[in-house]
XYZ file of C-alpha atoms in Angstrom:
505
model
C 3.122 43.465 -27.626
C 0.847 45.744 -25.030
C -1.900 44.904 -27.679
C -1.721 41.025 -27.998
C -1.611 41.598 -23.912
C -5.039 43.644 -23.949
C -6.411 41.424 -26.659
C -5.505 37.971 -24.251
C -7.276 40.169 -20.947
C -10.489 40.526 -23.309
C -10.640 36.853 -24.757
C -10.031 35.849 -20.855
C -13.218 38.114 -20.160
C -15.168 36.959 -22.908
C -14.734 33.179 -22.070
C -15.297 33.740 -18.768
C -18.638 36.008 -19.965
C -19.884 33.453 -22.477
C -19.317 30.618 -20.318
C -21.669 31.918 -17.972
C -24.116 32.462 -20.422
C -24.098 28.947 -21.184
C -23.798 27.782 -17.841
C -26.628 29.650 -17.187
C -29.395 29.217 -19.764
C -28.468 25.268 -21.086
C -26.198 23.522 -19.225
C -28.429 22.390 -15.829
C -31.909 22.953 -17.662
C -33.061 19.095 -16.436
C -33.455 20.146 -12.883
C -36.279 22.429 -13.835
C -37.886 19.098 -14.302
C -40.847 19.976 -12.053
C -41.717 22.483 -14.235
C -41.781 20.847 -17.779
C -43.775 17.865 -15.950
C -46.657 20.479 -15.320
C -46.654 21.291 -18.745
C -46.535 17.149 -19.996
C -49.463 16.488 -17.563
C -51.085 19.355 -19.332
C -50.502 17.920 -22.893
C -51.384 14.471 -22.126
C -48.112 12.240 -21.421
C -48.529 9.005 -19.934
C -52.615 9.870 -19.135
C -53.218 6.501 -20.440
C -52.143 5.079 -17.220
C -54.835 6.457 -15.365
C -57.458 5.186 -17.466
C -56.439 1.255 -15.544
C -54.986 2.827 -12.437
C -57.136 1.598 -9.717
C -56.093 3.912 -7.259
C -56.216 6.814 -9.530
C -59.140 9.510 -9.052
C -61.240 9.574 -12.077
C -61.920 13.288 -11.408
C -58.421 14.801 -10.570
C -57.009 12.697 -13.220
C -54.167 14.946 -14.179
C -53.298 15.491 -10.581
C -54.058 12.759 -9.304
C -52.495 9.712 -10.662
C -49.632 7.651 -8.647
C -48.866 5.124 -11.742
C -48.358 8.641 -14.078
C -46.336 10.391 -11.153
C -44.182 7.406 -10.664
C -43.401 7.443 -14.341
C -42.314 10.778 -14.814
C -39.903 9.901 -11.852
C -38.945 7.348 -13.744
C -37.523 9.652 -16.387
C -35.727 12.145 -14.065
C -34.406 9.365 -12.112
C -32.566 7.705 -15.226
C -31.587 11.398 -16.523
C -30.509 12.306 -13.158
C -28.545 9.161 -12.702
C -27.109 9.254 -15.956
C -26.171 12.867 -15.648
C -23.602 11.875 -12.962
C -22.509 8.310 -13.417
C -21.384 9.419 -16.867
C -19.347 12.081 -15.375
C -16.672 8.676 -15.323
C -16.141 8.397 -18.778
C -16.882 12.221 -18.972
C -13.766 13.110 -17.067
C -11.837 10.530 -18.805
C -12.483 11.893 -22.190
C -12.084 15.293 -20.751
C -7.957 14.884 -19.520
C -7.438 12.469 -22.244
C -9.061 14.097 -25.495
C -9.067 17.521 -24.525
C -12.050 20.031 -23.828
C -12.993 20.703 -27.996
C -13.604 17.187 -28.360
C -15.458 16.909 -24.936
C -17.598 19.840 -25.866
C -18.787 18.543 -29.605
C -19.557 15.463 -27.659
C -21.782 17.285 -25.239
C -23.532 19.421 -28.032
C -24.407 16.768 -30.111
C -26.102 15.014 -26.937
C -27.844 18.422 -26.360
C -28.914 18.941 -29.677
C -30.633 15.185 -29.615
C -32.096 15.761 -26.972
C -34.235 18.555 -27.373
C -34.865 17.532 -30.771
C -36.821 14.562 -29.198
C -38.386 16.482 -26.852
C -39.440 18.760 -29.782
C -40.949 15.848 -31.862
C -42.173 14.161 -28.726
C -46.120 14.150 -28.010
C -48.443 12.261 -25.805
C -48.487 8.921 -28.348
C -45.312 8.810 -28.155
C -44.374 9.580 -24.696
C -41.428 7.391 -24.453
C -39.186 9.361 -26.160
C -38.881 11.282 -23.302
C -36.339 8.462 -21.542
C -33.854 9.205 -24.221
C -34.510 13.032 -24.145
C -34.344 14.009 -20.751
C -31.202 11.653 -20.287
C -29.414 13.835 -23.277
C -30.149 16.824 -22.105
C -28.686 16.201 -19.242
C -25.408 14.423 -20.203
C -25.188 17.216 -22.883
C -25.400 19.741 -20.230
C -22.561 18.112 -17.909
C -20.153 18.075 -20.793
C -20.784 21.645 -20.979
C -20.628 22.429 -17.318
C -17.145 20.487 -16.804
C -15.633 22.192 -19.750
C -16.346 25.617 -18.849
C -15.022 24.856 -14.839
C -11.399 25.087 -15.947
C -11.973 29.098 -16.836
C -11.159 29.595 -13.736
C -7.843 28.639 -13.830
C -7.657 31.958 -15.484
C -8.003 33.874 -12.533
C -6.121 32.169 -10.346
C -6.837 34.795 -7.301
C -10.325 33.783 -8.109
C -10.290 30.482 -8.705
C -12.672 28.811 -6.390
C -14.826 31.585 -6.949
C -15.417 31.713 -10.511
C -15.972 27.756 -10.776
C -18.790 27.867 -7.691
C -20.485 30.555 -9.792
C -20.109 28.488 -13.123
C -22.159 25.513 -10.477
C -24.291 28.157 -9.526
C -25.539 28.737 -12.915
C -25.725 25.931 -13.888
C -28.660 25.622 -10.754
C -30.616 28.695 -11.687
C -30.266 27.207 -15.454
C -33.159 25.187 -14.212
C -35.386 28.304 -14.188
C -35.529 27.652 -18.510
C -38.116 25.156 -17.758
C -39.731 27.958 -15.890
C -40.242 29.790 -18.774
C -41.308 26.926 -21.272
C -44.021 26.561 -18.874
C -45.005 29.675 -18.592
C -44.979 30.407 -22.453
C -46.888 26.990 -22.750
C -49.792 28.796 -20.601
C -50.040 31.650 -23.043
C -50.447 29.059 -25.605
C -47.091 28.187 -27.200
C -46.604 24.793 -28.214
C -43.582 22.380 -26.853
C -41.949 21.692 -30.618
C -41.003 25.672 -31.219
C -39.193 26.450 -27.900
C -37.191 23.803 -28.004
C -36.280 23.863 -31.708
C -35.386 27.335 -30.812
C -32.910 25.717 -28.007
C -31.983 23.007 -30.568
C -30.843 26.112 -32.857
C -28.524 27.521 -29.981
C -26.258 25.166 -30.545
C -24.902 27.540 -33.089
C -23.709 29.549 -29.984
C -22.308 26.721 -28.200
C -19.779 25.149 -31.457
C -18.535 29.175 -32.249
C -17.667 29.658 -28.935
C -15.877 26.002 -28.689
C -13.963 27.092 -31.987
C -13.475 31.049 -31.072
C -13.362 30.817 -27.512
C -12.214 27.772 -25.800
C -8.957 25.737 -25.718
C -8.148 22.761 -27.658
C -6.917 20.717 -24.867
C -7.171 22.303 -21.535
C -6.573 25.715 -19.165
C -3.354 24.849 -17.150
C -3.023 25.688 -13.763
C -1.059 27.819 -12.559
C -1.220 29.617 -15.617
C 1.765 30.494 -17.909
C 2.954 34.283 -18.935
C 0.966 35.593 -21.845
C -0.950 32.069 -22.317
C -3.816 32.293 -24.957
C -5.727 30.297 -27.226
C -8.261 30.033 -29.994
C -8.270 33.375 -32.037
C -5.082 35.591 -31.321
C -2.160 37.632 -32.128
C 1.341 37.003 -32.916
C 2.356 33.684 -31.744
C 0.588 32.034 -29.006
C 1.787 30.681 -26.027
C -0.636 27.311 -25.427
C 0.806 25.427 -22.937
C -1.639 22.336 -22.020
C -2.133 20.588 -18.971
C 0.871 18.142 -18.969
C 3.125 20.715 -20.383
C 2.998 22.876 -17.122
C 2.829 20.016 -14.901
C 6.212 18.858 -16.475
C 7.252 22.826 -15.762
C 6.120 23.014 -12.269
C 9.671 21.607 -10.517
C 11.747 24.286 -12.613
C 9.164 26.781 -12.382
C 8.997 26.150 -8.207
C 12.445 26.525 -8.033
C 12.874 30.096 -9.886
C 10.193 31.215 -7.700
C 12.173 30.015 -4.371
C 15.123 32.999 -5.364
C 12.823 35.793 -5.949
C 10.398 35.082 -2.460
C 10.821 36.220 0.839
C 10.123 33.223 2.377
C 12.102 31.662 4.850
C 14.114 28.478 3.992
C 11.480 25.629 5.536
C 8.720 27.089 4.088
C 10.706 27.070 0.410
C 11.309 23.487 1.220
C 7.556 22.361 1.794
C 6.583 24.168 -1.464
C 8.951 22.262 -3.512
C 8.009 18.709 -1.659
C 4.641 19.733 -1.831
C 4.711 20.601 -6.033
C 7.194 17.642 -6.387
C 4.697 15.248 -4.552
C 1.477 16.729 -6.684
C 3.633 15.681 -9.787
C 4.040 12.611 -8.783
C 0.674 11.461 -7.334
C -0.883 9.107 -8.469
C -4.730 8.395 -9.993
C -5.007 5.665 -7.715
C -3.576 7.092 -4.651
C -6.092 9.739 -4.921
C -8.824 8.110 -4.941
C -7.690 5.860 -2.087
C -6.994 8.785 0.126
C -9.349 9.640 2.844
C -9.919 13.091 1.538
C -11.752 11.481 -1.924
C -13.741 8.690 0.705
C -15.141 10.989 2.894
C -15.975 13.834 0.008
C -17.458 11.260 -1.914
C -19.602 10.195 0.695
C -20.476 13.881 1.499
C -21.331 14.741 -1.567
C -23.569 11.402 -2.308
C -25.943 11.753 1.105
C -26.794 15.330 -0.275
C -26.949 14.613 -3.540
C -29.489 11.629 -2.950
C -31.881 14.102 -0.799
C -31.844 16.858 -3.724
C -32.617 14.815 -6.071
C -35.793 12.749 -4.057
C -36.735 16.205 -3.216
C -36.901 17.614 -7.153
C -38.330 14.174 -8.082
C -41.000 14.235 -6.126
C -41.678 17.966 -6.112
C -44.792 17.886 -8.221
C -46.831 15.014 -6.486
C -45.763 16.523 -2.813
C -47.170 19.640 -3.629
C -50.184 18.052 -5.208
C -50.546 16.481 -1.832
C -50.340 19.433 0.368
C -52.851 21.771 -1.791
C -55.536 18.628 -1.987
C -55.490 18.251 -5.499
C -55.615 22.481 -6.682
C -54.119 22.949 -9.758
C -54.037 26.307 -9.443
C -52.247 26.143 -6.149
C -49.780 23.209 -7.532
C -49.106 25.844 -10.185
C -48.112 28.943 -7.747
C -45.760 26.705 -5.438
C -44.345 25.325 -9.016
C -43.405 28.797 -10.337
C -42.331 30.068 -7.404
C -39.997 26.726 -7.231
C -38.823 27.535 -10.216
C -38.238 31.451 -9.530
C -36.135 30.493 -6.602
C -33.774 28.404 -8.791
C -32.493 31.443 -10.000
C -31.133 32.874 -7.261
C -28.494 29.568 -7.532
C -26.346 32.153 -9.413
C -26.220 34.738 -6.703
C -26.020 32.501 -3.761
C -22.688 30.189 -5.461
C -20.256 32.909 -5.305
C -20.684 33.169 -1.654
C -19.129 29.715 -1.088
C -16.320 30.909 -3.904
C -15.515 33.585 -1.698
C -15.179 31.947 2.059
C -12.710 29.780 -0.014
C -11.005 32.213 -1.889
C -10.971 34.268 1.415
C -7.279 33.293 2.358
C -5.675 34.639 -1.460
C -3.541 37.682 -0.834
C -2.969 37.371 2.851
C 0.393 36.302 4.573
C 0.538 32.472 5.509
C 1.099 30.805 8.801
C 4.937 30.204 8.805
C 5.737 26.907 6.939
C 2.225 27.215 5.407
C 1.464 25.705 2.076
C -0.578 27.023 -0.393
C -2.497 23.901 -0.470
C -3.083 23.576 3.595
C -4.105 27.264 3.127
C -7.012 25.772 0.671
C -8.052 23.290 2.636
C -7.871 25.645 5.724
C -10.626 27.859 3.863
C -12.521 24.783 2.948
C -13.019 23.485 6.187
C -15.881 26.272 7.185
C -17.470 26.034 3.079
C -18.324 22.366 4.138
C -19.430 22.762 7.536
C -21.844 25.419 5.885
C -22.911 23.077 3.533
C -23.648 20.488 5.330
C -25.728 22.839 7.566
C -27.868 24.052 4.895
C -28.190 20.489 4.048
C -29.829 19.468 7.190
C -31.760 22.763 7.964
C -33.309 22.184 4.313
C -33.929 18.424 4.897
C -36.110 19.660 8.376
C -37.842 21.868 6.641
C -39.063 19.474 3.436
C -39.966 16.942 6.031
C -42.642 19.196 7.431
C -46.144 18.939 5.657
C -47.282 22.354 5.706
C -47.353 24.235 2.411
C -46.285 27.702 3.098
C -43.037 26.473 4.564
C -42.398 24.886 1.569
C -41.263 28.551 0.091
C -38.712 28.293 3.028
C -37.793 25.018 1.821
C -37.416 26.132 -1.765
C -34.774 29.056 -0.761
C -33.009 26.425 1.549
C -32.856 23.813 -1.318
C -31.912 26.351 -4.104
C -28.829 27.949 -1.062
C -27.600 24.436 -0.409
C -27.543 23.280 -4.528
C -25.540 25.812 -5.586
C -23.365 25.588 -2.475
C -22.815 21.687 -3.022
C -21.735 21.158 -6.324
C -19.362 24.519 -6.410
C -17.580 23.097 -3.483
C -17.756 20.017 -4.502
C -15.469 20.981 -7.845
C -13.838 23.609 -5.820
C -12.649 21.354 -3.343
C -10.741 18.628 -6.036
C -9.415 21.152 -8.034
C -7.840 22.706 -4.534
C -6.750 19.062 -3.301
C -5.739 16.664 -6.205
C -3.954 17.848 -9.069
C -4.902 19.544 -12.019
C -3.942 16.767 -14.406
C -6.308 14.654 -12.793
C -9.352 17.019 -12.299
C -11.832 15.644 -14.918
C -10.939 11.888 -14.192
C -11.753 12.188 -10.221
C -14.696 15.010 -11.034
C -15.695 12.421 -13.233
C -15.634 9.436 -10.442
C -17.212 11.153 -7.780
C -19.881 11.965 -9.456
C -20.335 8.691 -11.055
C -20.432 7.064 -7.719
C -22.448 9.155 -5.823
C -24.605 8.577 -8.809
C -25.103 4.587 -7.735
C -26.466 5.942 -4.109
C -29.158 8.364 -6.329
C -30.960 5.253 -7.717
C -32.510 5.124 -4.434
C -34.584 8.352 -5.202
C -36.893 5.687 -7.129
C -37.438 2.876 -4.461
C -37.921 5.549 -1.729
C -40.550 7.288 -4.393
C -42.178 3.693 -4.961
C -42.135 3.384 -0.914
C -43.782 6.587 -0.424
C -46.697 5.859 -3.183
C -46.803 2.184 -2.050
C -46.743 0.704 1.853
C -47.058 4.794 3.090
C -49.966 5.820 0.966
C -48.364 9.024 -0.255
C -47.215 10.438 2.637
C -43.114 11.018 2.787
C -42.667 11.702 6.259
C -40.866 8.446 7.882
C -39.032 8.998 4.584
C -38.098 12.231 4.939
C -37.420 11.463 8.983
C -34.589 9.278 7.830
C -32.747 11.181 5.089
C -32.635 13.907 7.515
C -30.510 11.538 10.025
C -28.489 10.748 7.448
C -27.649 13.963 6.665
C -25.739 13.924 10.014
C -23.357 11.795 8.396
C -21.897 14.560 6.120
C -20.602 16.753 9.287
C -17.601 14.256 9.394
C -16.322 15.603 6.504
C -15.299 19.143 7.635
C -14.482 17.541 11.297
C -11.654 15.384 9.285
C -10.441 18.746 7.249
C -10.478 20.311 10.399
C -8.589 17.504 12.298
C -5.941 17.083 9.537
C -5.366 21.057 9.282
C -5.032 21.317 13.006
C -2.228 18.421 13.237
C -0.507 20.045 9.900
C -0.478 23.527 11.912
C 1.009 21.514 15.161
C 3.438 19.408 12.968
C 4.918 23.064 11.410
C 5.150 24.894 14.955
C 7.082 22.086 16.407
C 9.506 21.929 13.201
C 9.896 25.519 13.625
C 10.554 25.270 17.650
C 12.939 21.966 16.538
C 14.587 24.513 14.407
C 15.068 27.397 16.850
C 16.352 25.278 19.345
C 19.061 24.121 16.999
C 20.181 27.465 15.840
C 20.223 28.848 19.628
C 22.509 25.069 20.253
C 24.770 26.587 17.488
């Protein structure tokens, strides 16, 4: 028995291990796109635009092109876009069919994907549409499989799936790499058959490593999965949740806690069983974290878009220069794994410690979450202030700010609805979020036409506004602040209600 117990600690390890690995070198390679569009200039994609742009300079033709720059927008806007408003039917299939079905989904759309990038070339430059927009929905799949590892460690929770996010950010850096091979003169079509060929990796750990349906959370006694010993104990998602009343109230007779406190827990389990899809999403919680997420997600996204002309912009035209700010770009995406866990932690920081008297473990969550957003959204606008300035050495400030907020953003964003909806409903409302804040992200590609249009290349009055908006997102933590405040109020007058009626008696 001690040894199926040391074998289950080393498969948890080695998911959790793996996962990372994939997180971390496939699973968020599309936002390296500023990168890889370097290296398609280079080799000739869309040039044949320039030839009839009229505003295009003959000379700087490679850097210099606004119908070329606007098309490889094109493509990370429609990759981008698709990358999240798939995340719908993503979560869907995710609760419904389970995570190995999710995951051969998402490898297959990996696999085609950088199989057409492979057998891509400058004739036949479309190909990149489909591609890109693979690659990224591939990558997703991948991403929102491997989130539920933390449910693992449940005293880590929050931590584990903002490093997963994190990553998946500094997975970006691949790109990096491709480019950087691609200057010492290796070709396109071998680097990413090689990544075609890790797909290997991916299906053995999917088989070896990975659930067939999902993590539960909490997790069960001596719960294990894929390869094991003796008989495993593979309770899925809906099992537990059909547990959780019984299991609540065994708990209640071996705690310490005082008799309104045991009370809330069981309402509060009883009432997670029992909510609704729809109610969640017609809370105020989902409304004002959707809309949080969206504004920062939109200004991201113009930002990595339009990376590559900016910079053109700001060095005059020097590839050379475009080059340095590119890698270094790139080398700062990296850093998205180290700077994720930090978030994790402020909201894992409660776990262990005594609660407020009548306390939930749920108002403790959102408690800790209150200061992750506020921190986000700070980054958000400190990073939105800096890209708006056209000076090109504060763009390395920019770069640390961007990579800092990322990795913050979309590990709180998970953290946060796995910590306030329930579990059995994680992929479907993961899944909607993203595929609505998705819808505001098509706006990357008007603003972009703006910019190269009616303001001549210059993103300032653009850049002015986004950063306005970004005041917006500050009312999320004020209403997670509000509602924890009036929850802490509400529980100190039951308790003074219920001292006065014991002192009556």
């Amino acid at each position: 028995m001690k040894g199926c117990e040391v074998n289950t600690r080393l498969l948890y390890r080695l998911t959790l291990v793996s996962g990372m690995l994939e997180c971390l070198l496939f699973a968020g390679v599309v936002f390296g796109y500023a990168s890889l569009v370097f290296v398609l200039k280079e080799d000739g994609y869309f040039s044949e635009m320039c030839a009839h742009d009229p505003n295009s300079n003959i000379s700087l033709m490679e850097t210099d092109c606004p119908s070329q720059d606007e098309q490889f927008s094109l493509v990370f806007t429609i990759a981008s876009f698709l990358n999240n408003f798939l995340n719908l039917v993503n979560g869907f299939l995710f609760d419904r069919f389970g995570t190995m079905a999710t995951r051969m989904l998402g490898i297959c759309l990996y696999t085609t994907g950088t199989l057409l990038v492979a057998f891509s070339d400058a004739a036949f430059a479309l190909m990149l549409f489909p591609a890109l927009s693979c690659i990224a929905v591939g990558g997703i799949l991948l991403l929102l499989t491997n989130m539920q590892v933390g449910n693992l460690f449940s005293a880590h929770r929050s931590t584990i799936i903002t490093l997963y996010n994190g990553a998946f950010d500094s997975s970006s850096a691949v790109f990096l790499i491709i480019k950087v091979l691609h200057e010492q003169g290796v070709p396109l079509r071998p680097t990413f058959l090689a990544m075609s060929l890790c797909s290997i990796f991916h299906v053995a750990r999917t088989f070896l490593l990975m659930p067939r349906t999902h993590i539960p959370y909490p997790l069960p006694q001596s719960y294990t999965y894929g390869v094991n010993c003796g008989k495993a104990n593979t309770y899925n998602v809906e099992q537990i949740e059909r547990m959780r009343e019984t299991t609540v109230t065994l708990s209640q007779d071996s705690r310490g806690k005082d008799d309104s406190t045991r009370v809330d827990e069981a309402k509060l389990q009883k009432t997670q069983e029992e909510r609704s899809f729809r109610s969640c999403v017609r809370s105020w919680f989902f409304l004002w974290h959707l809309l949080w997420l969206s504004i920062m997600q939109l200004r991201h996204y113009l930002f990595i878009g339009t990376l590559n002309s900016t910079l053109s912009r700001l060095a005059r035209n020097d590839p050379s220069l475009v080059s340095r700010y590119t890698n270094a770009f790139a080398m700062t995406q990296l850093c998205g794994v180290l700077c994720a866990p930090w978030n994790g932690l402020i909201l894992d920081r409660h776990k262990g410690k005594p609660r407020s008297l009548g306390e939930t473990e749920q108002d403790a969550d959102l408690r800790s979450s209150c200061l992750s957003l506020f921190l986000t959204s700070l980054q958000c606008l400190l990073f939105s202030v800096c890209a708006s300035i056209p000076i090109l050495p504060l763009q390395y400030l920019t770069f640390i700010l961007q990579v800092l907020n990322r990795s913050f953003l979309y590990g709180g964003n998970a953290a946060f609805i796995s910590i306030t909806f329930p579990s059995s409903h994680f992929g479907k409302l993961y899944g909607l979020v993203m595929s609505l804040s998705a819808i505001l992200s098509l706006l990357q590609y008007p603003l972009f036409a703006l910019i190269k249009g009616p303001l001549h290349g210059d993103p300032f009055h653009v850049d002015i506004a986004l950063t306005l908006l970004t005041l917006v997102v500050f009312i999320h933590p004020l209403h997670i602040f509000i509602h924890s405040k009036r929850r802490a109020q509400s529980r100190k007058n039951k308790a003074d209600d219920s001292d006065s009626s014991e002192a009556k008696l």
